[in-house]
Amino acid sequence: MLQEQTKSLSSFPNLQALCKKDEKQKQSLEKLLQHKPHVVKSLDIYAQNIEEYLKDQRKRIAYLKKREEPYYEQKPIQAYDEALIMQYNRVKAKQYYLQQSQKKISQQPSPEQPRNRTPSKYFDKNYNPLKRNEKFDIPSLQPVNVSPPKELKPIQFRYNYAMQVNDPLLRQVLSTRQQWFEVPNNSFAHLQWLTQLLDFSNLSKQDVVSKRQMVNLMEFQHEWSAKSSLYNNLCSISPEQALKVLPPGFVLNFKISQWVEDLDFIQDYLITHHPQKETQSKFPFSVYVPNKGGQTYNKQISKLMQEVPKIWICKSAIGSSATVLNSLDQLQSFLIQQYKDQKEFVIQKYITNPLLYDGKKFDIQINVLVNQENQIFVSAEPTGRCCTVNYDLNSEDPFAHTKPKQGISHKSLVEFLESQGISLQDLLTQIKATISLIPCKLNRRQRKYCMQIFGFDYLLDDTKKIHLIGINANPIYTYAELDGAFKLTLDKIFPINNNNKSDEKSIWTCLF
């Protein structure tokens, strides 16, 4: 905001000079000055620049009038003469080469003239190599020592990585493929295993095997990993589709100009459905926003919500920051705390009746592979994570709600689900049904050699219904999952001579 506001045009001499003869323009500027003084200040600076430009033009016109010489000097005429000389030389050169070619043609003998060929002194007219009575002595064939063909060395492929969690596992899997060896990060690598985004336009696009370059990232991975983008992608198909996969919630994006309307709508909705309406009040939140439009589906989602939750959870769109809240004061403090690092947030319904694992809240993690042909594969061995503190809805400890740290193996998870009457096949069927509803916008530019493993996080409630609570772009995977993913992606792009090919059933099943 403009802190110092002026009330008259006297402080803007440039605009005042322009409005001497136009009274209507002066009145409109005075009205604009009352509401938007910063706009008037910008117009005054613009008018000053125009006045300086006009002064320079007047000086230039006066200078040109005083000159007696013509405006153009001899340089264009000289350039014209040089062009004529060059054209004349080209014509002469063509005539010369035409004369030379005609001389060569005249010197060649015509096809009607016979060629003067003298017979060779070794020529014998009576020689006939195919006489009937003549016998030929065929020499005996001697065995020839032929060396066996040399075996060509297999092509060697280079890889580098910049990860921390899965580094030893990646090296262990690639060690079984003898043609792969590790190189430093600054050298050319056929496989780049990274965690951060990169410039995809710099990747090698050649079809030669020795010059191909593959990465473990999709160019538009944020369409899945960012919670706000996931909401918008599902709602772009239909809001009803989004509520089948995700818990009901709202998206708040400070990167678009519509964030003011969205924030007002969310606050009005929370105040209207809060049991203590008198104690709830809106909070001021002013930030700089670029002039960029956007589309949100908050109003459509609110109409479809049958049960209004009393407890919400606010998450940053990218990252693990989250908090449980039931008042606008908690929402305000969380947004102000996270705004420096994050600009997109999702406010979801908090599931208050989760299925507990030994009295603790837990989630199910399953890995999903997207290969270079945009095919989606689902792992058959989901794992889990549980919180370190027993679940209590009234507890304020974040380790009881939003920070699961303790891992659950696949075997332990299957045993627990069977004890609750849930088979692994039924769980995978529900998970595949939710994944099939998510649109795939990861490879819009059809990059040839890109693949990625995503981690889908699900939450089970006590009614045995699953809820997708997030997608991780850098999950933790097992040896079997990574080796099976390389058989579907890396080994097809870079064929290798692997003698240890196993006929084991793949851990990945193709979804579509």
Short mmCIF file of C-alpha atoms in Angstrom, two decimals:
data_model
loop_
_atom_site.label_atom_id
_atom_site.label_comp_id
_atom_site.label_asym_id
_atom_site.label_seq_id
_atom_site.Cartn_x
_atom_site.Cartn_y
_atom_site.Cartn_z
CA MET A 1 0.00 0.00 0.00
CA LEU A 2 1.03 3.56 -0.57
CA GLN A 3 1.67 4.93 2.89
CA GLU A 4 1.66 8.67 2.04
CA GLN A 5 -1.55 9.67 0.28
CA THR A 6 -1.99 13.12 -1.31
CA LYS A 7 -5.34 14.88 -1.52
CA SER A 8 -4.82 17.27 -4.48
CA LEU A 9 -3.07 17.45 -7.82
CA SER A 10 -0.79 20.24 -6.66
CA SER A 11 1.87 17.68 -5.65
CA PHE A 12 1.87 16.26 -9.21
CA PRO A 13 3.07 19.15 -11.46
CA ASN A 14 3.31 17.03 -14.59
CA LEU A 15 -0.30 15.88 -14.46
CA GLN A 16 -1.46 19.37 -13.49
CA ALA A 17 0.21 20.81 -16.60
CA LEU A 18 -1.50 18.24 -18.81
CA CYS A 19 -4.94 18.98 -17.34
CA LYS A 20 -4.95 22.77 -17.80
CA LYS A 21 -7.12 22.66 -20.91
CA ASP A 22 -9.13 19.54 -20.09
CA GLU A 23 -11.41 19.98 -17.10
CA LYS A 24 -13.01 16.53 -17.34
CA GLN A 25 -9.66 14.85 -17.23
CA LYS A 26 -8.75 16.85 -14.16
CA GLN A 27 -11.93 15.76 -12.35
CA SER A 28 -11.35 12.09 -13.18
CA LEU A 29 -7.78 12.28 -11.87
CA GLU A 30 -8.98 13.85 -8.61
CA LYS A 31 -11.45 11.00 -8.11
CA LEU A 32 -8.75 8.46 -8.86
CA LEU A 33 -6.47 10.22 -6.38
CA GLN A 34 -8.91 9.63 -3.54
CA HIS A 35 -9.12 5.86 -4.05
CA LYS A 36 -5.83 4.84 -5.66
CA PRO A 37 -3.11 7.44 -5.07
CA HIS A 38 -0.34 5.02 -6.09
CA VAL A 39 -1.83 4.85 -9.60
CA VAL A 40 -1.82 8.65 -9.87
CA LYS A 41 1.80 8.71 -8.75
CA SER A 42 2.69 6.22 -11.50
CA LEU A 43 0.85 8.37 -14.08
CA ASP A 44 2.77 11.43 -12.95
CA ILE A 45 6.10 9.65 -13.46
CA TYR A 46 4.89 8.45 -16.86
CA ALA A 47 3.89 12.02 -17.86
CA GLN A 48 7.31 13.29 -16.82
CA ASN A 49 9.00 10.72 -19.07
CA ILE A 50 6.76 11.74 -21.98
CA GLU A 51 7.65 15.42 -21.49
CA GLU A 52 11.37 14.62 -21.53
CA TYR A 53 10.92 12.52 -24.67
CA LEU A 54 9.10 15.39 -26.43
CA LYS A 55 11.88 17.82 -25.52
CA ASP A 56 14.45 15.50 -27.09
CA GLN A 57 12.35 15.26 -30.26
CA ARG A 58 12.07 19.06 -30.54
CA LYS A 59 15.83 19.40 -30.21
CA ARG A 60 16.40 16.77 -32.90
CA ILE A 61 13.98 18.47 -35.35
CA ALA A 62 15.64 21.86 -34.79
CA TYR A 63 19.06 20.34 -35.39
CA LEU A 64 17.97 18.73 -38.65
CA LYS A 65 16.50 21.98 -39.94
CA LYS A 66 19.82 23.80 -39.42
CA ARG A 67 21.82 21.26 -41.44
CA GLU A 68 22.52 22.25 -45.07
CA GLU A 69 23.95 18.90 -46.13
CA PRO A 70 21.69 16.05 -47.23
CA TYR A 71 20.75 13.54 -44.56
CA TYR A 72 22.41 10.59 -46.33
CA GLU A 73 26.16 10.81 -47.00
CA GLN A 74 28.32 8.96 -49.54
CA LYS A 75 28.38 5.64 -47.70
CA PRO A 76 25.14 4.18 -49.17
CA ILE A 77 26.29 5.22 -52.69
CA GLN A 78 29.65 3.54 -52.17
CA ALA A 79 27.96 0.42 -50.96
CA TYR A 80 25.75 0.49 -54.06
CA ASP A 81 28.81 0.78 -56.33
CA GLU A 82 30.48 -2.15 -54.59
CA ALA A 83 27.36 -4.25 -55.11
CA LEU A 84 27.44 -3.46 -58.85
CA ILE A 85 31.09 -4.47 -59.08
CA MET A 86 30.43 -7.78 -57.33
CA GLN A 87 27.51 -8.52 -59.65
CA TYR A 88 29.68 -7.72 -62.71
CA ASN A 89 32.37 -10.08 -61.46
CA ARG A 90 29.86 -12.91 -61.00
CA VAL A 91 28.68 -12.52 -64.61
CA LYS A 92 32.27 -12.60 -65.92
CA ALA A 93 33.02 -15.71 -63.84
CA LYS A 94 29.99 -17.56 -65.23
CA GLN A 95 31.03 -16.72 -68.81
CA TYR A 96 34.58 -17.99 -68.17
CA TYR A 97 33.44 -21.34 -66.71
CA LEU A 98 30.97 -21.78 -69.59
CA GLN A 99 33.79 -21.35 -72.17
CA GLN A 100 36.02 -23.84 -70.35
CA SER A 101 33.28 -26.49 -70.27
CA GLN A 102 32.60 -26.02 -74.02
CA LYS A 103 36.33 -26.58 -74.78
CA LYS A 104 36.35 -29.87 -72.86
CA ILE A 105 33.28 -31.10 -74.73
CA SER A 106 34.82 -30.23 -78.12
CA GLN A 107 38.03 -32.16 -77.30
CA GLN A 108 36.21 -35.43 -76.50
CA PRO A 109 35.89 -37.89 -79.44
CA SER A 110 32.49 -38.43 -80.91
CA PRO A 111 30.87 -41.88 -80.53
CA GLU A 112 30.96 -42.36 -84.34
CA GLN A 113 34.78 -42.21 -84.52
CA PRO A 114 36.43 -45.63 -83.91
CA ARG A 115 38.94 -45.92 -81.15
CA ASN A 116 42.54 -46.66 -82.05
CA ARG A 117 43.40 -49.77 -80.09
CA THR A 118 46.67 -51.57 -80.78
CA PRO A 119 46.67 -55.36 -80.13
CA SER A 120 48.73 -56.58 -77.24
CA LYS A 121 51.89 -58.59 -77.93
CA TYR A 122 50.59 -61.31 -75.61
CA PHE A 123 47.36 -61.72 -77.58
CA ASP A 124 46.97 -65.18 -79.15
CA LYS A 125 44.17 -65.62 -81.66
CA ASN A 126 44.23 -69.43 -81.44
CA TYR A 127 43.83 -69.57 -77.65
CA ASN A 128 40.73 -71.39 -76.44
CA PRO A 129 40.48 -72.15 -72.71
CA LEU A 130 37.59 -74.62 -73.13
CA LYS A 131 39.03 -77.32 -75.35
CA ARG A 132 37.31 -80.69 -74.96
CA ASN A 133 40.42 -82.87 -75.06
CA GLU A 134 42.43 -80.71 -72.71
CA LYS A 135 42.90 -81.93 -69.14
CA PHE A 136 43.53 -79.80 -66.16
CA ASP A 137 45.46 -80.83 -63.07
CA ILE A 138 43.54 -79.75 -59.94
CA PRO A 139 45.91 -79.13 -57.05
CA SER A 140 45.13 -80.77 -53.73
CA LEU A 141 43.38 -78.57 -51.21
CA GLN A 142 45.45 -77.78 -48.16
CA PRO A 143 43.71 -77.14 -44.77
CA VAL A 144 43.66 -73.51 -43.79
CA ASN A 145 44.03 -72.44 -40.18
CA VAL A 146 41.16 -70.03 -39.49
CA SER A 147 41.24 -68.27 -36.12
CA PRO A 148 37.90 -68.19 -34.23
CA PRO A 149 36.05 -64.85 -34.31
CA LYS A 150 36.92 -62.50 -31.52
CA GLU A 151 34.17 -61.86 -29.00
CA LEU A 152 33.19 -58.22 -28.88
CA LYS A 153 33.29 -56.61 -25.50
CA PRO A 154 29.84 -55.68 -24.18
CA ILE A 155 28.93 -52.02 -23.99
CA GLN A 156 29.60 -50.50 -20.61
CA PHE A 157 27.06 -48.12 -19.11
CA ARG A 158 27.69 -45.43 -16.52
CA TYR A 159 25.45 -44.25 -13.69
CA ASN A 160 25.57 -41.72 -10.89
CA TYR A 161 23.19 -40.91 -8.06
CA ALA A 162 22.53 -38.12 -5.59
CA MET A 163 20.28 -39.82 -3.03
CA GLN A 164 20.73 -40.60 0.64
CA VAL A 165 18.11 -43.13 1.70
CA ASN A 166 18.36 -45.70 -1.10
CA ASP A 167 22.01 -45.28 -2.13
CA PRO A 168 23.35 -48.68 -0.93
CA LEU A 169 20.34 -50.49 -2.38
CA LEU A 170 20.80 -48.90 -5.81
CA ARG A 171 24.47 -49.87 -5.88
CA GLN A 172 23.62 -53.42 -4.78
CA VAL A 173 21.03 -53.89 -7.54
CA LEU A 174 23.27 -52.49 -10.28
CA SER A 175 26.18 -54.65 -9.13
CA THR A 176 24.29 -57.69 -10.47
CA ARG A 177 24.40 -56.04 -13.90
CA GLN A 178 28.10 -56.31 -14.81
CA GLN A 179 27.95 -53.72 -17.58
CA TRP A 180 27.07 -50.88 -15.19
CA PHE A 181 29.66 -48.96 -13.21
CA GLU A 182 29.56 -45.81 -11.12
CA VAL A 183 31.00 -42.43 -12.21
CA PRO A 184 31.20 -39.01 -10.53
CA ASN A 185 28.26 -36.67 -10.81
CA ASN A 186 29.98 -34.22 -13.14
CA SER A 187 30.55 -36.78 -15.94
CA PHE A 188 28.17 -38.08 -18.57
CA ALA A 189 25.98 -40.88 -17.23
CA HIS A 190 23.51 -43.14 -18.99
CA LEU A 191 21.46 -43.33 -15.79
CA GLN A 192 20.98 -40.37 -13.44
CA TRP A 193 19.37 -41.31 -10.14
CA LEU A 194 18.36 -38.00 -8.53
CA THR A 195 15.95 -36.61 -5.96
CA GLN A 196 15.72 -33.02 -7.19
CA LEU A 197 14.23 -31.73 -10.43
CA LEU A 198 16.47 -31.08 -13.42
CA ASP A 199 16.32 -29.47 -16.84
CA PHE A 200 14.71 -32.20 -18.93
CA SER A 201 15.45 -30.37 -22.20
CA ASN A 202 19.19 -31.11 -21.73
CA LEU A 203 18.72 -34.88 -21.75
CA SER A 204 20.19 -36.77 -24.67
CA LYS A 205 17.44 -37.52 -27.22
CA GLN A 206 19.43 -39.81 -29.54
CA ASP A 207 18.29 -43.37 -30.24
CA VAL A 208 21.82 -44.79 -30.22
CA VAL A 209 22.14 -47.08 -27.21
CA SER A 210 25.56 -45.74 -26.20
CA LYS A 211 24.25 -42.14 -26.12
CA ARG A 212 20.91 -42.57 -24.39
CA GLN A 213 20.29 -40.95 -21.04
CA MET A 214 17.68 -42.03 -18.49
CA VAL A 215 16.46 -40.40 -15.26
CA ASN A 216 14.31 -41.67 -12.42
CA LEU A 217 12.08 -38.58 -12.45
CA MET A 218 9.00 -37.53 -14.37
CA GLU A 219 8.98 -33.97 -15.68
CA PHE A 220 5.61 -33.11 -14.10
CA GLN A 221 5.85 -35.22 -10.95
CA HIS A 222 4.23 -32.41 -8.91
CA GLU A 223 0.90 -33.31 -10.55
CA TRP A 224 0.87 -36.30 -8.18
CA SER A 225 3.20 -35.45 -5.32
CA ALA A 226 1.75 -31.98 -4.61
CA LYS A 227 -1.47 -32.38 -2.62
CA SER A 228 -3.06 -29.26 -4.10
CA SER A 229 -2.36 -30.38 -7.69
CA LEU A 230 -3.77 -33.82 -6.90
CA TYR A 231 -7.01 -32.22 -5.65
CA ASN A 232 -7.30 -29.99 -8.72
CA ASN A 233 -6.58 -32.84 -11.15
CA LEU A 234 -9.29 -35.02 -9.65
CA CYS A 235 -11.79 -32.17 -9.39
CA SER A 236 -11.14 -31.18 -13.00
CA ILE A 237 -12.78 -34.49 -13.93
CA SER A 238 -15.54 -34.19 -11.31
CA PRO A 239 -15.65 -33.20 -7.62
CA GLU A 240 -17.51 -36.44 -6.88
CA GLN A 241 -14.51 -38.34 -8.25
CA ALA A 242 -12.19 -36.51 -5.87
CA LEU A 243 -14.23 -37.44 -2.79
CA LYS A 244 -14.00 -41.13 -3.74
CA VAL A 245 -10.21 -40.98 -3.40
CA LEU A 246 -9.33 -38.12 -1.03
CA PRO A 247 -10.86 -36.91 2.22
CA PRO A 248 -13.03 -33.79 1.72
CA GLY A 249 -11.07 -30.58 1.99
CA PHE A 250 -10.12 -27.21 0.53
CA VAL A 251 -7.10 -25.92 -1.40
CA LEU A 252 -5.45 -22.61 -0.50
CA ASN A 253 -2.88 -21.42 -3.05
CA PHE A 254 -1.09 -18.12 -2.40
CA LYS A 255 0.52 -18.21 -5.86
CA ILE A 256 -2.67 -17.22 -7.67
CA SER A 257 -4.71 -14.05 -7.47
CA GLN A 258 -7.81 -15.95 -6.27
CA TRP A 259 -6.31 -16.72 -2.87
CA VAL A 260 -8.20 -13.81 -1.24
CA GLU A 261 -11.60 -15.21 -2.24
CA ASP A 262 -10.59 -18.74 -1.25
CA LEU A 263 -9.35 -17.66 2.17
CA ASP A 264 -12.56 -15.71 2.85
CA PHE A 265 -14.67 -18.66 1.76
CA ILE A 266 -12.75 -21.12 3.96
CA GLN A 267 -13.00 -18.84 6.99
CA ASP A 268 -16.73 -18.25 6.47
CA TYR A 269 -17.31 -21.98 6.11
CA LEU A 270 -15.36 -22.82 9.28
CA ILE A 271 -17.09 -20.08 11.30
CA THR A 272 -20.56 -21.05 10.09
CA HIS A 273 -20.16 -24.72 11.03
CA HIS A 274 -18.19 -24.17 14.25
CA PRO A 275 -20.06 -24.91 17.48
CA GLN A 276 -18.68 -21.70 19.07
CA LYS A 277 -19.44 -19.14 16.39
CA GLU A 278 -19.11 -16.08 18.63
CA THR A 279 -15.50 -16.81 19.56
CA GLN A 280 -14.40 -17.30 15.94
CA SER A 281 -13.30 -14.29 13.91
CA LYS A 282 -11.45 -13.79 10.64
CA PHE A 283 -7.74 -13.02 10.70
CA PRO A 284 -5.84 -10.51 8.54
CA PHE A 285 -3.32 -12.04 6.19
CA SER A 286 -1.69 -9.77 3.58
CA VAL A 287 1.00 -10.98 1.18
CA TYR A 288 2.27 -10.03 -2.24
CA VAL A 289 0.59 -12.07 -4.97
CA PRO A 290 1.60 -12.16 -8.66
CA ASN A 291 -1.07 -11.28 -11.19
CA LYS A 292 -1.72 -14.88 -12.22
CA GLY A 293 -5.12 -16.52 -12.41
CA GLY A 294 -6.11 -19.95 -11.23
CA GLN A 295 -9.06 -22.24 -10.70
CA THR A 296 -10.16 -23.85 -7.46
CA TYR A 297 -13.01 -26.17 -6.62
CA ASN A 298 -13.66 -25.25 -2.99
CA LYS A 299 -17.30 -24.29 -3.48
CA GLN A 300 -18.10 -27.48 -5.40
CA ILE A 301 -16.49 -29.61 -2.67
CA SER A 302 -18.39 -27.79 0.11
CA LYS A 303 -21.74 -28.60 -1.52
CA LEU A 304 -20.92 -32.32 -1.57
CA MET A 305 -19.84 -32.53 2.08
CA GLN A 306 -22.65 -34.27 3.95
CA GLU A 307 -21.07 -34.31 7.40
CA VAL A 308 -19.24 -31.20 8.55
CA PRO A 309 -16.14 -32.26 10.50
CA LYS A 310 -15.29 -30.57 13.78
CA ILE A 311 -11.57 -31.28 13.50
CA TRP A 312 -9.46 -30.44 10.45
CA ILE A 313 -5.86 -31.06 9.42
CA CYS A 314 -3.86 -28.47 7.48
CA LYS A 315 -0.98 -29.73 5.31
CA SER A 316 1.56 -28.02 3.12
CA ALA A 317 1.19 -29.05 -0.51
CA ILE A 318 4.84 -30.13 -0.77
CA GLY A 319 6.50 -31.46 2.37
CA SER A 320 5.54 -33.17 5.60
CA SER A 321 4.38 -30.13 7.58
CA ALA A 322 0.91 -30.70 9.03
CA THR A 323 -1.12 -29.74 12.09
CA VAL A 324 -4.47 -30.72 13.59
CA LEU A 325 -6.76 -27.73 14.24
CA ASN A 326 -10.28 -26.91 15.34
CA SER A 327 -10.16 -23.09 15.37
CA LEU A 328 -9.15 -20.25 13.08
CA ASP A 329 -6.43 -19.13 15.50
CA GLN A 330 -4.58 -22.41 15.01
CA LEU A 331 -4.98 -22.10 11.23
CA GLN A 332 -3.62 -18.55 11.29
CA SER A 333 -0.54 -19.46 13.33
CA PHE A 334 0.23 -22.45 11.07
CA LEU A 335 -0.07 -20.43 7.85
CA ILE A 336 2.11 -17.60 9.14
CA GLN A 337 4.70 -20.12 10.35
CA GLN A 338 4.87 -22.07 7.07
CA TYR A 339 4.31 -19.25 4.55
CA LYS A 340 8.02 -18.43 4.09
CA ASP A 341 8.76 -21.94 2.80
CA GLN A 342 5.42 -23.02 1.36
CA LYS A 343 2.78 -21.19 -0.71
CA GLU A 344 0.20 -23.96 -1.20
CA PHE A 345 -1.86 -25.65 1.53
CA VAL A 346 -4.62 -28.25 1.78
CA ILE A 347 -7.17 -28.18 4.61
CA GLN A 348 -8.70 -31.67 4.91
CA LYS A 349 -11.19 -33.42 7.09
CA TYR A 350 -9.36 -35.20 9.91
CA ILE A 351 -10.31 -38.87 10.12
CA THR A 352 -11.17 -39.30 13.79
CA ASN A 353 -11.91 -43.06 13.66
CA PRO A 354 -8.71 -44.64 12.27
CA LEU A 355 -7.98 -48.33 12.52
CA LEU A 356 -5.28 -48.73 15.21
CA TYR A 357 -2.20 -50.93 15.15
CA ASP A 358 -1.43 -51.92 18.76
CA GLY A 359 -3.32 -48.81 19.91
CA LYS A 360 -1.40 -46.50 17.54
CA LYS A 361 -2.39 -44.72 14.39
CA PHE A 362 -0.77 -46.14 11.25
CA ASP A 363 -0.84 -45.77 7.48
CA ILE A 364 -0.25 -48.17 4.59
CA GLN A 365 2.42 -47.45 2.02
CA ILE A 366 2.41 -49.03 -1.44
CA ASN A 367 4.81 -48.21 -4.27
CA VAL A 368 3.62 -47.43 -7.79
CA LEU A 369 5.91 -47.51 -10.85
CA VAL A 370 5.40 -45.34 -13.93
CA ASN A 371 7.63 -46.53 -16.77
CA GLN A 372 8.90 -44.80 -19.93
CA GLU A 373 5.71 -45.73 -21.82
CA ASN A 374 3.42 -44.18 -19.17
CA GLN A 375 2.29 -47.62 -18.00
CA ILE A 376 1.41 -47.90 -14.31
CA PHE A 377 2.53 -50.88 -12.21
CA VAL A 378 1.53 -51.58 -8.59
CA SER A 379 3.71 -53.39 -6.08
CA ALA A 380 2.32 -56.55 -4.50
CA GLU A 381 4.09 -55.98 -1.16
CA PRO A 382 2.71 -52.96 0.72
CA THR A 383 4.31 -51.90 3.97
CA GLY A 384 3.26 -49.55 6.77
CA ARG A 385 4.29 -46.98 9.36
CA CYS A 386 2.84 -46.33 12.79
CA CYS A 387 3.15 -43.52 15.32
CA THR A 388 5.30 -43.87 18.39
CA VAL A 389 2.60 -42.57 20.78
CA ASN A 390 -0.78 -44.18 21.42
CA TYR A 391 -3.64 -42.50 19.60
CA ASP A 392 -5.82 -40.06 21.55
CA LEU A 393 -8.09 -37.61 19.77
CA ASN A 394 -7.70 -34.99 22.50
CA SER A 395 -3.91 -35.31 22.64
CA GLU A 396 -1.83 -32.37 21.41
CA ASP A 397 1.27 -34.49 20.79
CA PRO A 398 2.05 -34.47 17.02
CA PHE A 399 3.65 -37.94 17.31
CA ALA A 400 0.18 -39.32 18.04
CA HIS A 401 -1.45 -37.82 14.92
CA THR A 402 0.75 -36.72 12.02
CA LYS A 403 4.27 -38.12 12.45
CA PRO A 404 4.46 -41.91 11.95
CA LYS A 405 8.07 -43.01 12.39
CA GLN A 406 8.08 -46.72 13.23
CA GLY A 407 8.15 -49.05 10.19
CA ILE A 408 5.88 -52.07 9.71
CA SER A 409 7.15 -54.89 7.51
CA HIS A 410 5.04 -56.46 4.80
CA LYS A 411 4.67 -59.72 6.71
CA SER A 412 3.58 -57.99 9.93
CA LEU A 413 1.13 -55.82 8.03
CA VAL A 414 -0.49 -58.80 6.29
CA GLU A 415 -0.83 -60.67 9.59
CA PHE A 416 -2.46 -57.65 11.25
CA LEU A 417 -4.90 -57.10 8.36
CA GLU A 418 -5.91 -60.77 8.39
CA SER A 419 -6.57 -60.52 12.12
CA GLN A 420 -8.95 -57.65 11.32
CA GLY A 421 -10.72 -59.64 8.62
CA ILE A 422 -9.06 -57.84 5.69
CA SER A 423 -7.32 -59.95 3.06
CA LEU A 424 -4.35 -58.65 1.11
CA GLN A 425 -6.14 -59.26 -2.19
CA ASP A 426 -9.14 -57.14 -1.13
CA LEU A 427 -6.84 -54.36 0.01
CA LEU A 428 -4.93 -54.36 -3.30
CA THR A 429 -8.22 -54.33 -5.22
CA GLN A 430 -9.36 -51.20 -3.36
CA ILE A 431 -5.97 -49.54 -3.87
CA LYS A 432 -5.93 -50.28 -7.61
CA ALA A 433 -9.45 -48.86 -7.92
CA THR A 434 -8.35 -45.56 -6.37
CA ILE A 435 -5.18 -45.33 -8.49
CA SER A 436 -7.16 -45.89 -11.70
CA LEU A 437 -9.22 -42.75 -10.94
CA ILE A 438 -6.14 -40.50 -10.81
CA PRO A 439 -5.34 -38.88 -14.20
CA CYS A 440 -1.79 -39.41 -15.44
CA LYS A 441 -0.28 -36.01 -16.35
CA LEU A 442 3.33 -36.86 -15.56
CA ASN A 443 4.82 -36.98 -19.07
CA ARG A 444 3.05 -34.36 -21.16
CA ARG A 445 5.97 -33.84 -23.56
CA GLN A 446 6.41 -37.60 -24.11
CA ARG A 447 10.00 -37.91 -22.91
CA LYS A 448 11.42 -41.27 -24.00
CA TYR A 449 13.61 -42.30 -21.11
CA CYS A 450 11.89 -41.22 -17.88
CA MET A 451 10.54 -43.42 -15.09
CA GLN A 452 9.70 -42.94 -11.41
CA ILE A 453 8.60 -44.86 -8.33
CA PHE A 454 5.92 -43.13 -6.23
CA GLY A 455 4.81 -44.02 -2.73
CA PHE A 456 1.05 -43.91 -2.11
CA ASP A 457 0.04 -43.42 1.54
CA TYR A 458 -3.37 -44.76 2.62
CA LEU A 459 -5.27 -44.60 5.90
CA LEU A 460 -7.77 -47.24 7.03
CA ASP A 461 -10.68 -46.28 9.26
CA ASP A 462 -12.59 -48.61 11.57
CA THR A 463 -15.17 -49.24 8.80
CA LYS A 464 -12.35 -50.76 6.66
CA LYS A 465 -12.51 -47.94 4.12
CA ILE A 466 -9.25 -46.62 2.67
CA HIS A 467 -8.40 -42.92 2.23
CA LEU A 468 -5.52 -41.60 0.12
CA ILE A 469 -3.71 -39.07 2.32
CA GLY A 470 -0.67 -38.31 0.14
CA ILE A 471 1.78 -39.37 -2.57
CA ASN A 472 5.52 -39.39 -1.91
CA ALA A 473 7.88 -38.70 -4.81
CA ASN A 474 10.90 -40.34 -3.08
CA PRO A 475 9.66 -43.42 -1.22
CA ILE A 476 11.58 -46.24 0.41
CA TYR A 477 11.55 -49.47 -1.64
CA THR A 478 12.96 -52.98 -1.31
CA TYR A 479 15.55 -54.85 -3.34
CA ALA A 480 12.89 -56.90 -5.12
CA GLU A 481 10.91 -53.78 -6.06
CA LEU A 482 13.93 -51.93 -7.47
CA ASP A 483 15.25 -54.97 -9.33
CA GLY A 484 11.81 -55.65 -10.82
CA ALA A 485 11.46 -51.98 -11.78
CA PHE A 486 14.81 -52.10 -13.62
CA LYS A 487 13.69 -55.19 -15.55
CA LEU A 488 10.68 -53.22 -16.79
CA THR A 489 12.54 -50.01 -17.57
CA LEU A 490 16.35 -49.94 -17.48
CA ASP A 491 17.03 -53.35 -19.03
CA LYS A 492 14.72 -52.59 -21.96
CA ILE A 493 16.36 -49.25 -22.75
CA PHE A 494 19.93 -50.50 -22.15
CA PRO A 495 20.04 -54.23 -23.06
CA ILE A 496 22.63 -56.18 -21.06
CA ASN A 497 24.14 -59.67 -21.12
CA ASN A 498 22.77 -60.92 -17.83
CA ASN A 499 23.48 -64.60 -17.28
CA ASN A 500 21.69 -64.66 -13.93
CA LYS A 501 18.21 -64.20 -15.31
CA SER A 502 15.67 -65.63 -12.90
CA ASP A 503 12.20 -66.89 -13.73
CA GLU A 504 10.73 -65.58 -10.50
CA LYS A 505 7.34 -63.95 -10.65
CA SER A 506 7.57 -60.17 -10.85
CA ILE A 507 6.57 -58.16 -7.83
CA TRP A 508 4.97 -55.53 -10.09
CA THR A 509 1.52 -55.99 -11.63
CA CYS A 510 0.44 -53.81 -14.55
CA LEU A 511 -2.61 -51.69 -13.78
CA PHE A 512 -3.09 -50.16 -17.25
#
